[in-house]
């Protein structure tokens, strides 16, 4: 049974002074123990958010990590620097592919550094609008997953509890979300690709895949109604406590349904034995 994960990507928003109170408000409005909640503030806000949500059961993620362990890389942040501040990290976000020219090869090295540093990576993939319109979406995403993960040890990725976020670029910050069934198809395709990369069947089936792109409390249900989708990576709406309350509340319904379904399967198996 896969967990239900709601990850908040604050992008370049908030400040060290404002981030703590915002995170605390989100924490108090989203107390749902069945949902894995992750908040990813900017680097300079990590300490404030960590202190503000201590004891709340919220996990903290960084928005990026450098692909080298240390060295002459002015302005960048290594995995080791994040120790004590974050336990998750977003890698390969389309805004970094676009603005920092990150390639799949670099993103793969970032995943490796994250795992070495004990950070749980959320690998972002997603096609451009032209790709989807030309019927190339699956191919583009497959190339991104293979390009980033192909050189890495599947066992390490499973052990490091990799998460993949499918974020179609045309849906990010546009108010135009993907269709739930398209995102669901992509989630299954991503699991098939990791199986091709050497993951065992059960390992691939257990890979959490999130949807991201204009997620709100109004449309999260469309994605969580899809059994292949395990939650969301939320941008703009994640800065609004009301929205987060609605999104996490809906996620808790799915999480509880999964627990109940799992318990029913266990009961059936016990009977068979
Ligand atoms: P929006 O929810 O603002 O579209 O952003 C999605 C995203 O990029 C999350 O990483």
PDB file of C-alpha atoms and ligand atoms in Angstrom:
ATOM      1  CA  UNK A   1       0.000   0.000   0.000  1.00  0.00           C
ATOM      2  CA  UNK A   2       1.443   3.342  -1.046  1.00  0.00           C
ATOM      3  CA  UNK A   3       1.275   6.391   1.263  1.00  0.00           C
ATOM      4  CA  UNK A   4      -0.616   9.551   0.345  1.00  0.00           C
ATOM      5  CA  UNK A   5       1.798  12.486   0.185  1.00  0.00           C
ATOM      6  CA  UNK A   6       1.044  16.199  -0.080  1.00  0.00           C
ATOM      7  CA  UNK A   7       4.197  18.228  -0.685  1.00  0.00           C
ATOM      8  CA  UNK A   8       4.170  22.027  -0.671  1.00  0.00           C
ATOM      9  CA  UNK A   9       6.658  23.713  -2.978  1.00  0.00           C
ATOM     10  CA  UNK A  10       6.824  27.323  -1.860  1.00  0.00           C
ATOM     11  CA  UNK A  11       9.254  28.191  -4.685  1.00  0.00           C
ATOM     12  CA  UNK A  12      10.807  31.701  -4.261  1.00  0.00           C
ATOM     13  CA  UNK A  13       8.155  32.953  -1.867  1.00  0.00           C
ATOM     14  CA  UNK A  14       8.026  33.974   1.816  1.00  0.00           C
ATOM     15  CA  UNK A  15      10.916  35.226   3.995  1.00  0.00           C
ATOM     16  CA  UNK A  16      12.679  33.905   7.106  1.00  0.00           C
ATOM     17  CA  UNK A  17      10.446  36.178   9.202  1.00  0.00           C
ATOM     18  CA  UNK A  18       7.167  35.173   7.544  1.00  0.00           C
ATOM     19  CA  UNK A  19       7.859  31.487   6.884  1.00  0.00           C
ATOM     20  CA  UNK A  20       7.571  30.246  10.490  1.00  0.00           C
ATOM     21  CA  UNK A  21       4.107  31.685  11.146  1.00  0.00           C
ATOM     22  CA  UNK A  22       2.866  30.528   7.730  1.00  0.00           C
ATOM     23  CA  UNK A  23       4.170  26.993   8.266  1.00  0.00           C
ATOM     24  CA  UNK A  24       2.669  26.891  11.755  1.00  0.00           C
ATOM     25  CA  UNK A  25      -0.726  27.928  10.438  1.00  0.00           C
ATOM     26  CA  UNK A  26      -0.591  25.338   7.669  1.00  0.00           C
ATOM     27  CA  UNK A  27       0.467  22.694  10.206  1.00  0.00           C
ATOM     28  CA  UNK A  28      -2.414  23.460  12.544  1.00  0.00           C
ATOM     29  CA  UNK A  29      -4.952  23.416   9.693  1.00  0.00           C
ATOM     30  CA  UNK A  30      -3.773  20.091   8.194  1.00  0.00           C
ATOM     31  CA  UNK A  31      -3.483  17.734  11.180  1.00  0.00           C
ATOM     32  CA  UNK A  32      -4.206  14.481   9.366  1.00  0.00           C
ATOM     33  CA  UNK A  33      -1.959  11.687  10.641  1.00  0.00           C
ATOM     34  CA  UNK A  34      -2.722   9.446   7.648  1.00  0.00           C
ATOM     35  CA  UNK A  35      -1.260  11.951   5.160  1.00  0.00           C
ATOM     36  CA  UNK A  36       2.468  12.507   4.715  1.00  0.00           C
ATOM     37  CA  UNK A  37       2.861  16.299   4.741  1.00  0.00           C
ATOM     38  CA  UNK A  38       6.038  17.878   3.401  1.00  0.00           C
ATOM     39  CA  UNK A  39       6.799  21.609   3.245  1.00  0.00           C
ATOM     40  CA  UNK A  40       9.588  22.797   0.934  1.00  0.00           C
ATOM     41  CA  UNK A  41      10.428  26.451   1.677  1.00  0.00           C
ATOM     42  CA  UNK A  42      13.382  28.371   0.216  1.00  0.00           C
ATOM     43  CA  UNK A  43      16.792  27.469   1.698  1.00  0.00           C
ATOM     44  CA  UNK A  44      16.951  30.595   3.859  1.00  0.00           C
ATOM     45  CA  UNK A  45      13.585  29.739   5.438  1.00  0.00           C
ATOM     46  CA  UNK A  46      14.378  26.097   6.289  1.00  0.00           C
ATOM     47  CA  UNK A  47      15.534  26.759   9.865  1.00  0.00           C
ATOM     48  CA  UNK A  48      12.552  28.986  10.638  1.00  0.00           C
ATOM     49  CA  UNK A  49      10.105  26.391   9.282  1.00  0.00           C
ATOM     50  CA  UNK A  50      11.852  23.543  11.093  1.00  0.00           C
ATOM     51  CA  UNK A  51      11.578  25.395  14.414  1.00  0.00           C
ATOM     52  CA  UNK A  52       8.008  26.530  13.783  1.00  0.00           C
ATOM     53  CA  UNK A  53       6.597  23.068  13.056  1.00  0.00           C
ATOM     54  CA  UNK A  54       8.652  21.034  15.552  1.00  0.00           C
ATOM     55  CA  UNK A  55       6.471  18.254  16.956  1.00  0.00           C
ATOM     56  CA  UNK A  56       3.732  18.758  14.348  1.00  0.00           C
ATOM     57  CA  UNK A  57       4.565  15.710  12.253  1.00  0.00           C
ATOM     58  CA  UNK A  58       5.346  17.817   9.192  1.00  0.00           C
ATOM     59  CA  UNK A  59       8.441  16.907   7.219  1.00  0.00           C
ATOM     60  CA  UNK A  60      10.682  19.490   5.617  1.00  0.00           C
ATOM     61  CA  UNK A  61      12.183  19.496   2.156  1.00  0.00           C
ATOM     62  CA  UNK A  62      14.643  21.669   0.269  1.00  0.00           C
ATOM     63  CA  UNK A  63      13.883  22.765  -3.293  1.00  0.00           C
ATOM     64  CA  UNK A  64      17.210  21.727  -4.799  1.00  0.00           C
ATOM     65  CA  UNK A  65      20.646  20.314  -4.020  1.00  0.00           C
ATOM     66  CA  UNK A  66      23.949  20.603  -5.854  1.00  0.00           C
ATOM     67  CA  UNK A  67      25.263  17.634  -7.813  1.00  0.00           C
ATOM     68  CA  UNK A  68      28.740  17.826  -6.221  1.00  0.00           C
ATOM     69  CA  UNK A  69      29.394  17.067  -2.553  1.00  0.00           C
ATOM     70  CA  UNK A  70      31.405  20.283  -1.925  1.00  0.00           C
ATOM     71  CA  UNK A  71      33.743  22.721  -3.613  1.00  0.00           C
ATOM     72  CA  UNK A  72      34.049  25.984  -5.510  1.00  0.00           C
ATOM     73  CA  UNK A  73      30.379  26.429  -6.472  1.00  0.00           C
ATOM     74  CA  UNK A  74      29.467  29.922  -5.367  1.00  0.00           C
ATOM     75  CA  UNK A  75      25.922  30.319  -4.191  1.00  0.00           C
ATOM     76  CA  UNK A  76      24.938  26.648  -4.297  1.00  0.00           C
ATOM     77  CA  UNK A  77      23.881  24.286  -1.530  1.00  0.00           C
ATOM     78  CA  UNK A  78      25.190  20.765  -0.932  1.00  0.00           C
ATOM     79  CA  UNK A  79      23.391  17.778   0.528  1.00  0.00           C
ATOM     80  CA  UNK A  80      25.617  17.885   3.631  1.00  0.00           C
ATOM     81  CA  UNK A  81      24.582  21.494   4.292  1.00  0.00           C
ATOM     82  CA  UNK A  82      20.962  20.400   4.524  1.00  0.00           C
ATOM     83  CA  UNK A  83      21.581  17.995   7.416  1.00  0.00           C
ATOM     84  CA  UNK A  84      19.400  18.999  10.341  1.00  0.00           C
ATOM     85  CA  UNK A  85      17.345  21.317   8.147  1.00  0.00           C
ATOM     86  CA  UNK A  86      15.558  19.046   5.687  1.00  0.00           C
ATOM     87  CA  UNK A  87      14.878  15.350   5.161  1.00  0.00           C
ATOM     88  CA  UNK A  88      13.446  15.639   1.633  1.00  0.00           C
ATOM     89  CA  UNK A  89      14.602  17.433  -1.489  1.00  0.00           C
ATOM     90  CA  UNK A  90      12.935  18.347  -4.790  1.00  0.00           C
ATOM     91  CA  UNK A  91      15.175  17.515  -7.745  1.00  0.00           C
ATOM     92  CA  UNK A  92      14.786  18.373 -11.428  1.00  0.00           C
ATOM     93  CA  UNK A  93      11.906  20.810 -11.127  1.00  0.00           C
ATOM     94  CA  UNK A  94      10.971  22.163 -14.572  1.00  0.00           C
ATOM     95  CA  UNK A  95      11.749  25.709 -13.409  1.00  0.00           C
ATOM     96  CA  UNK A  96      15.322  24.607 -12.709  1.00  0.00           C
ATOM     97  CA  UNK A  97      15.536  22.664 -15.968  1.00  0.00           C
ATOM     98  CA  UNK A  98      14.439  25.908 -17.670  1.00  0.00           C
ATOM     99  CA  UNK A  99      16.344  28.566 -15.653  1.00  0.00           C
ATOM    100  CA  UNK A 100      19.424  26.669 -14.460  1.00  0.00           C
ATOM    101  CA  UNK A 101      19.643  24.512 -17.609  1.00  0.00           C
ATOM    102  CA  UNK A 102      19.652  21.302 -15.622  1.00  0.00           C
ATOM    103  CA  UNK A 103      19.983  18.218 -17.793  1.00  0.00           C
ATOM    104  CA  UNK A 104      18.777  14.727 -16.972  1.00  0.00           C
ATOM    105  CA  UNK A 105      22.397  13.707 -16.354  1.00  0.00           C
ATOM    106  CA  UNK A 106      22.908  16.500 -13.807  1.00  0.00           C
ATOM    107  CA  UNK A 107      19.564  15.695 -12.205  1.00  0.00           C
ATOM    108  CA  UNK A 108      20.615  12.058 -11.843  1.00  0.00           C
ATOM    109  CA  UNK A 109      23.754  13.182 -10.002  1.00  0.00           C
ATOM    110  CA  UNK A 110      21.631  15.356  -7.734  1.00  0.00           C
ATOM    111  CA  UNK A 111      19.484  12.329  -6.895  1.00  0.00           C
ATOM    112  CA  UNK A 112      22.670  10.424  -6.041  1.00  0.00           C
ATOM    113  CA  UNK A 113      23.935  13.239  -3.760  1.00  0.00           C
ATOM    114  CA  UNK A 114      20.522  13.455  -2.091  1.00  0.00           C
ATOM    115  CA  UNK A 115      20.580   9.734  -1.303  1.00  0.00           C
ATOM    116  CA  UNK A 116      24.139   9.934   0.048  1.00  0.00           C
ATOM    117  CA  UNK A 117      23.034  12.778   2.285  1.00  0.00           C
ATOM    118  CA  UNK A 118      20.034  10.840   3.600  1.00  0.00           C
ATOM    119  CA  UNK A 119      17.559  13.104   1.816  1.00  0.00           C
ATOM    120  CA  UNK A 120      14.440  11.608   0.242  1.00  0.00           C
ATOM    121  CA  UNK A 121      14.318  12.839  -3.360  1.00  0.00           C
ATOM    122  CA  UNK A 122      11.211  13.981  -5.208  1.00  0.00           C
ATOM    123  CA  UNK A 123      12.230  13.693  -8.862  1.00  0.00           C
ATOM    124  CA  UNK A 124      10.153  15.997 -11.080  1.00  0.00           C
ATOM    125  CA  UNK A 125       9.396  15.092 -14.686  1.00  0.00           C
ATOM    126  CA  UNK A 126       6.908  16.420 -17.211  1.00  0.00           C
ATOM    127  CA  UNK A 127       6.387  17.305 -20.837  1.00  0.00           C
ATOM    128  CA  UNK A 128       5.903  20.647 -22.601  1.00  0.00           C
ATOM    129  CA  UNK A 129       2.555  21.478 -24.193  1.00  0.00           C
ATOM    130  CA  UNK A 130       3.942  20.902 -27.708  1.00  0.00           C
ATOM    131  CA  UNK A 131       5.021  17.404 -26.643  1.00  0.00           C
ATOM    132  CA  UNK A 132       1.551  16.525 -25.388  1.00  0.00           C
ATOM    133  CA  UNK A 133      -0.133  17.954 -28.459  1.00  0.00           C
ATOM    134  CA  UNK A 134       2.198  15.965 -30.698  1.00  0.00           C
ATOM    135  CA  UNK A 135       1.453  12.751 -28.757  1.00  0.00           C
ATOM    136  CA  UNK A 136       5.005  12.635 -27.383  1.00  0.00           C
ATOM    137  CA  UNK A 137       4.257  13.104 -23.675  1.00  0.00           C
ATOM    138  CA  UNK A 138       4.939   9.510 -22.639  1.00  0.00           C
ATOM    139  CA  UNK A 139       8.157   9.405 -24.630  1.00  0.00           C
ATOM    140  CA  UNK A 140       9.459  12.669 -23.143  1.00  0.00           C
ATOM    141  CA  UNK A 141       8.719  11.593 -19.582  1.00  0.00           C
ATOM    142  CA  UNK A 142      10.213   8.150 -20.200  1.00  0.00           C
ATOM    143  CA  UNK A 143      13.411   9.800 -21.497  1.00  0.00           C
ATOM    144  CA  UNK A 144      13.569  12.074 -18.420  1.00  0.00           C
ATOM    145  CA  UNK A 145      13.134   9.185 -15.977  1.00  0.00           C
ATOM    146  CA  UNK A 146      15.686   7.026 -17.814  1.00  0.00           C
ATOM    147  CA  UNK A 147      18.071   9.963 -18.216  1.00  0.00           C
ATOM    148  CA  UNK A 148      18.029  10.778 -14.518  1.00  0.00           C
ATOM    149  CA  UNK A 149      17.817   7.315 -12.966  1.00  0.00           C
ATOM    150  CA  UNK A 150      19.381   5.045 -15.604  1.00  0.00           C
ATOM    151  CA  UNK A 151      22.880   5.220 -14.138  1.00  0.00           C
ATOM    152  CA  UNK A 152      21.826   4.765 -10.524  1.00  0.00           C
ATOM    153  CA  UNK A 153      21.600   1.577  -8.495  1.00  0.00           C
ATOM    154  CA  UNK A 154      17.906   0.580  -8.293  1.00  0.00           C
ATOM    155  CA  UNK A 155      18.466  -0.814  -4.799  1.00  0.00           C
ATOM    156  CA  UNK A 156      19.749   2.543  -3.561  1.00  0.00           C
ATOM    157  CA  UNK A 157      16.751   4.334  -5.090  1.00  0.00           C
ATOM    158  CA  UNK A 158      14.319   1.946  -3.427  1.00  0.00           C
ATOM    159  CA  UNK A 159      16.170   2.141  -0.106  1.00  0.00           C
ATOM    160  CA  UNK A 160      16.236   5.950  -0.365  1.00  0.00           C
ATOM    161  CA  UNK A 161      12.451   5.876  -0.935  1.00  0.00           C
ATOM    162  CA  UNK A 162      12.446   7.874  -4.149  1.00  0.00           C
ATOM    163  CA  UNK A 163       9.241   9.709  -5.057  1.00  0.00           C
ATOM    164  CA  UNK A 164       8.451  10.882  -8.602  1.00  0.00           C
ATOM    165  CA  UNK A 165       6.307  13.949  -9.292  1.00  0.00           C
ATOM    166  CA  UNK A 166       4.671  14.137 -12.706  1.00  0.00           C
ATOM    167  CA  UNK A 167       4.357  17.845 -13.427  1.00  0.00           C
ATOM    168  CA  UNK A 168       3.366  18.680 -17.003  1.00  0.00           C
ATOM    169  CA  UNK A 169       5.133  21.988 -17.690  1.00  0.00           C
ATOM    170  CA  UNK A 170       2.066  23.528 -19.322  1.00  0.00           C
ATOM    171  CA  UNK A 171       0.056  22.949 -16.133  1.00  0.00           C
ATOM    172  CA  UNK A 172       2.483  24.679 -13.762  1.00  0.00           C
ATOM    173  CA  UNK A 173       1.286  28.064 -12.538  1.00  0.00           C
ATOM    174  CA  UNK A 174      -1.163  28.349 -15.419  1.00  0.00           C
ATOM    175  CA  UNK A 175      -4.437  27.420 -13.749  1.00  0.00           C
ATOM    176  CA  UNK A 176      -4.776  24.723 -16.411  1.00  0.00           C
ATOM    177  CA  UNK A 177      -4.452  21.361 -14.702  1.00  0.00           C
ATOM    178  CA  UNK A 178      -3.985  18.026 -16.444  1.00  0.00           C
ATOM    179  CA  UNK A 179      -6.882  15.601 -16.827  1.00  0.00           C
ATOM    180  CA  UNK A 180      -6.862  13.101 -13.944  1.00  0.00           C
ATOM    181  CA  UNK A 181      -6.927  10.068 -16.231  1.00  0.00           C
ATOM    182  CA  UNK A 182      -3.960  11.374 -18.281  1.00  0.00           C
ATOM    183  CA  UNK A 183      -1.931  11.890 -15.096  1.00  0.00           C
ATOM    184  CA  UNK A 184      -2.962   8.431 -13.895  1.00  0.00           C
ATOM    185  CA  UNK A 185      -1.764   6.869 -17.145  1.00  0.00           C
ATOM    186  CA  UNK A 186       1.546   8.673 -16.758  1.00  0.00           C
ATOM    187  CA  UNK A 187       1.963   7.437 -13.179  1.00  0.00           C
ATOM    188  CA  UNK A 188       1.621   3.838 -14.341  1.00  0.00           C
ATOM    189  CA  UNK A 189       3.987   4.488 -17.251  1.00  0.00           C
ATOM    190  CA  UNK A 190       6.592   5.818 -14.802  1.00  0.00           C
ATOM    191  CA  UNK A 191       6.332   2.612 -12.740  1.00  0.00           C
ATOM    192  CA  UNK A 192       6.810   0.542 -15.917  1.00  0.00           C
ATOM    193  CA  UNK A 193       9.915   2.563 -16.761  1.00  0.00           C
ATOM    194  CA  UNK A 194      11.553   1.973 -13.372  1.00  0.00           C
ATOM    195  CA  UNK A 195      10.728  -1.724 -13.768  1.00  0.00           C
ATOM    196  CA  UNK A 196      12.646  -1.606 -17.082  1.00  0.00           C
ATOM    197  CA  UNK A 197      15.528  -0.009 -15.176  1.00  0.00           C
ATOM    198  CA  UNK A 198      15.825  -3.077 -12.964  1.00  0.00           C
ATOM    199  CA  UNK A 199      13.404  -2.487 -10.128  1.00  0.00           C
ATOM    200  CA  UNK A 200      11.523  -5.641  -9.119  1.00  0.00           C
ATOM    201  CA  UNK A 201       7.771  -5.748  -9.803  1.00  0.00           C
ATOM    202  CA  UNK A 202       6.794  -5.093  -6.175  1.00  0.00           C
ATOM    203  CA  UNK A 203       9.370  -2.283  -5.878  1.00  0.00           C
ATOM    204  CA  UNK A 204       8.044  -0.551  -8.999  1.00  0.00           C
ATOM    205  CA  UNK A 205       4.459  -1.017  -7.821  1.00  0.00           C
ATOM    206  CA  UNK A 206       5.384   0.643  -4.508  1.00  0.00           C
ATOM    207  CA  UNK A 207       6.922   3.774  -6.105  1.00  0.00           C
ATOM    208  CA  UNK A 208       4.894   6.822  -5.003  1.00  0.00           C
ATOM    209  CA  UNK A 209       3.979   9.067  -7.946  1.00  0.00           C
ATOM    210  CA  UNK A 210       2.527  12.527  -7.287  1.00  0.00           C
ATOM    211  CA  UNK A 211       0.782  14.902  -9.668  1.00  0.00           C
ATOM    212  CA  UNK A 212       1.763  18.583  -9.808  1.00  0.00           C
ATOM    213  CA  UNK A 213       0.463  21.515 -11.839  1.00  0.00           C
ATOM    214  CA  UNK A 214      -2.229  24.005 -10.753  1.00  0.00           C
ATOM    215  CA  UNK A 215      -3.452  21.740  -7.947  1.00  0.00           C
ATOM    216  CA  UNK A 216      -6.079  23.367  -5.725  1.00  0.00           C
ATOM    217  CA  UNK A 217      -8.581  22.226  -3.111  1.00  0.00           C
ATOM    218  CA  UNK A 218     -11.174  22.287  -5.915  1.00  0.00           C
ATOM    219  CA  UNK A 219      -9.387  19.874  -8.274  1.00  0.00           C
ATOM    220  CA  UNK A 220      -7.315  17.634  -5.957  1.00  0.00           C
ATOM    221  CA  UNK A 221     -10.209  15.143  -5.864  1.00  0.00           C
ATOM    222  CA  UNK A 222      -9.869  14.483  -9.588  1.00  0.00           C
ATOM    223  CA  UNK A 223      -6.303  13.283  -9.058  1.00  0.00           C
ATOM    224  CA  UNK A 224      -6.804  11.409  -5.807  1.00  0.00           C
ATOM    225  CA  UNK A 225      -9.746   9.539  -7.345  1.00  0.00           C
ATOM    226  CA  UNK A 226      -7.119   7.817  -9.500  1.00  0.00           C
ATOM    227  CA  UNK A 227      -5.698   4.819  -7.636  1.00  0.00           C
ATOM    228  CA  UNK A 228      -2.341   5.178  -9.432  1.00  0.00           C
ATOM    229  CA  UNK A 229      -1.756   8.735  -8.107  1.00  0.00           C
ATOM    230  CA  UNK A 230      -0.424   9.059  -4.564  1.00  0.00           C
ATOM    231  CA  UNK A 231      -0.786  12.747  -3.829  1.00  0.00           C
ATOM    232  CA  UNK A 232       0.359  16.102  -5.105  1.00  0.00           C
ATOM    233  CA  UNK A 233       3.238  18.521  -5.349  1.00  0.00           C
ATOM    234  CA  UNK A 234       1.491  21.840  -4.823  1.00  0.00           C
ATOM    235  CA  UNK A 235       2.888  25.246  -5.827  1.00  0.00           C
ATOM    236  CA  UNK A 236       0.802  28.418  -5.618  1.00  0.00           C
ATOM    237  CA  UNK A 237      -1.976  26.926  -3.490  1.00  0.00           C
ATOM    238  CA  UNK A 238       0.541  25.662  -0.934  1.00  0.00           C
ATOM    239  CA  UNK A 239       1.089  29.224   0.329  1.00  0.00           C
ATOM    240  CA  UNK A 240      -2.590  29.508   1.296  1.00  0.00           C
ATOM    241  CA  UNK A 241      -3.591  27.791   4.560  1.00  0.00           C
ATOM    242  CA  UNK A 242      -7.251  27.487   3.459  1.00  0.00           C
ATOM    243  CA  UNK A 243      -6.203  25.717   0.280  1.00  0.00           C
ATOM    244  CA  UNK A 244      -3.820  23.418   2.127  1.00  0.00           C
ATOM    245  CA  UNK A 245      -6.542  22.547   4.617  1.00  0.00           C
ATOM    246  CA  UNK A 246      -8.827  21.526   1.747  1.00  0.00           C
ATOM    247  CA  UNK A 247      -6.140  19.614  -0.125  1.00  0.00           C
ATOM    248  CA  UNK A 248      -4.854  17.671   2.885  1.00  0.00           C
ATOM    249  CA  UNK A 249      -8.421  17.038   4.091  1.00  0.00           C
ATOM    250  CA  UNK A 250      -9.274  15.440   0.733  1.00  0.00           C
ATOM    251  CA  UNK A 251      -6.008  13.490   0.796  1.00  0.00           C
ATOM    252  CA  UNK A 252      -6.937  12.067   4.200  1.00  0.00           C
ATOM    253  CA  UNK A 253     -10.102  10.544   2.686  1.00  0.00           C
ATOM    254  CA  UNK A 254      -7.998   8.700   0.132  1.00  0.00           C
ATOM    255  CA  UNK A 255      -5.440   7.673   2.725  1.00  0.00           C
ATOM    256  CA  UNK A 256      -8.149   6.232   5.000  1.00  0.00           C
ATOM    257  CA  UNK A 257      -9.770   4.400   2.071  1.00  0.00           C
ATOM    258  CA  UNK A 258      -6.408   2.846   1.199  1.00  0.00           C
ATOM    259  CA  UNK A 259      -5.881   1.705   4.801  1.00  0.00           C
ATOM    260  CA  UNK A 260      -9.380   0.153   4.828  1.00  0.00           C
ATOM    261  CA  UNK A 261      -8.811  -1.554   1.464  1.00  0.00           C
ATOM    262  CA  UNK A 262      -5.468  -2.885   2.716  1.00  0.00           C
ATOM    263  CA  UNK A 263      -7.108  -4.235   5.866  1.00  0.00           C
ATOM    264  CA  UNK A 264      -9.814  -5.946   3.778  1.00  0.00           C
ATOM    265  CA  UNK A 265      -7.156  -7.633   1.639  1.00  0.00           C
ATOM    266  CA  UNK A 266      -5.331  -8.782   4.791  1.00  0.00           C
ATOM    267  CA  UNK A 267      -8.574 -10.256   6.138  1.00  0.00           C
ATOM    268  CA  UNK A 268      -9.236 -12.102   2.863  1.00  0.00           C
ATOM    269  CA  UNK A 269      -5.711 -13.504   2.848  1.00  0.00           C
ATOM    270  CA  UNK A 270      -6.070 -14.696   6.425  1.00  0.00           C
ATOM    271  CA  UNK A 271      -9.311 -16.494   5.465  1.00  0.00           C
ATOM    272  CA  UNK A 272      -7.685 -18.162   2.465  1.00  0.00           C
ATOM    273  CA  UNK A 273      -4.889 -19.450   4.663  1.00  0.00           C
TER     274      UNK A 273
HETATM  275  P1  LIG B   1       1.512  25.351  -9.246  1.00  0.00           P
HETATM  276  O1  LIG B   1       0.723  24.494  -8.280  1.00  0.00           O
HETATM  277  O2  LIG B   1       1.626  26.763  -8.812  1.00  0.00           O
HETATM  278  O3  LIG B   1       1.007  25.170 -10.644  1.00  0.00           O
HETATM  279  O4  LIG B   1       3.007  24.769  -9.236  1.00  0.00           O
HETATM  280  C1  LIG B   1       3.201  23.410  -9.363  1.00  0.00           C
HETATM  281  C2  LIG B   1       4.623  23.109  -9.113  1.00  0.00           C
HETATM  282  O5  LIG B   1       5.488  23.473  -9.886  1.00  0.00           O
HETATM  283  C3  LIG B   1       4.966  22.395  -7.881  1.00  0.00           C
HETATM  284  O6  LIG B   1       6.291  22.003  -7.887  1.00  0.00           O
END
